[in-house]
XYZ file of C-alpha atoms in Angstrom:
90
model
C -3.218 -7.232 29.052
C -2.300 -10.308 27.409
C -5.265 -12.146 28.748
C -7.627 -9.546 28.097
C -6.724 -9.138 24.501
C -6.780 -13.025 24.065
C -10.133 -13.188 25.574
C -11.509 -10.263 23.533
C -10.770 -12.059 20.468
C -11.609 -15.558 21.353
C -15.000 -14.991 23.150
C -18.173 -14.635 20.879
C -18.044 -11.435 18.859
C -19.042 -10.319 15.257
C -16.778 -11.982 12.681
C -13.805 -9.607 11.350
C -13.644 -7.884 7.891
C -10.804 -9.289 5.789
C -9.035 -6.810 3.423
C -6.145 -7.355 1.279
C -3.692 -4.467 1.738
C -0.226 -3.070 0.620
C 2.471 -3.312 3.100
C 4.131 0.410 3.257
C 7.126 -0.483 5.582
C 8.040 -3.637 7.693
C 10.194 -2.767 10.903
C 11.227 -4.261 14.405
C 11.660 -2.910 17.657
C 14.599 -4.666 19.452
C 14.772 -5.091 23.246
C 17.379 -6.567 25.292
C 15.578 -9.976 25.334
C 12.960 -9.890 22.750
C 12.004 -8.232 19.408
C 8.650 -7.361 18.432
C 7.867 -7.022 14.441
C 5.412 -4.665 12.726
C 4.186 -3.727 9.224
C 2.549 -0.484 8.444
C -0.563 -0.498 6.194
C -3.490 1.908 5.282
C -6.911 0.576 6.474
C -9.872 1.323 4.073
C -10.845 4.092 6.537
C -7.756 5.821 5.996
C -5.948 5.156 9.191
C -2.148 4.229 8.869
C -1.540 1.471 11.304
C 1.640 -0.433 12.511
C 0.377 -3.869 13.171
C 2.159 -6.629 15.171
C 3.328 -9.592 13.031
C 5.514 -12.989 13.356
C 9.026 -13.010 12.872
C 8.547 -15.251 10.143
C 6.211 -13.297 8.080
C 8.532 -10.090 8.849
C 11.403 -11.874 7.174
C 9.208 -12.399 4.097
C 7.668 -9.179 3.752
C 8.889 -6.114 1.866
C 7.287 -2.884 0.934
C 4.773 -3.209 -1.703
C 3.932 -6.983 -0.991
C 0.211 -7.618 -0.101
C -1.127 -9.168 3.217
C -4.398 -10.363 4.409
C -5.569 -8.223 7.461
C -8.438 -9.063 9.490
C -10.241 -6.346 11.450
C -12.576 -6.626 14.089
C -14.230 -5.334 17.529
C -13.988 -8.159 20.069
C -16.135 -9.216 22.819
C -15.048 -6.288 25.082
C -15.438 -3.707 22.606
C -11.469 -3.774 21.766
C -10.693 -3.335 18.004
C -7.882 -5.940 16.936
C -6.263 -6.843 13.869
C -4.409 -9.938 12.603
C -2.075 -10.148 9.546
C -1.431 -12.969 7.261
C 0.772 -13.811 4.216
C -1.136 -13.532 1.103
C -0.373 -15.250 -2.311
C -2.183 -13.757 -5.424
C -3.988 -16.595 -6.970
C -3.421 -18.963 -4.115
């Protein structure tokens, strides 16, 4: 799954749409050896999504913070989303 997801995003496709969205929640799923980090946002089409984020971003996020979210459809037609820190006025 990792290779397909990476190839989906890296191979030629239409550029993603970028949105500045408010974080509704930040949470983690802890396993025995690894943890995964997520933030919940509502996309412009009304879908609420839990998007995977880095540990460092997770540590800096609180509900109400703004993030830059890029949403696109990759080479294989699979939708993807990337989340980045957003600083107003930066």
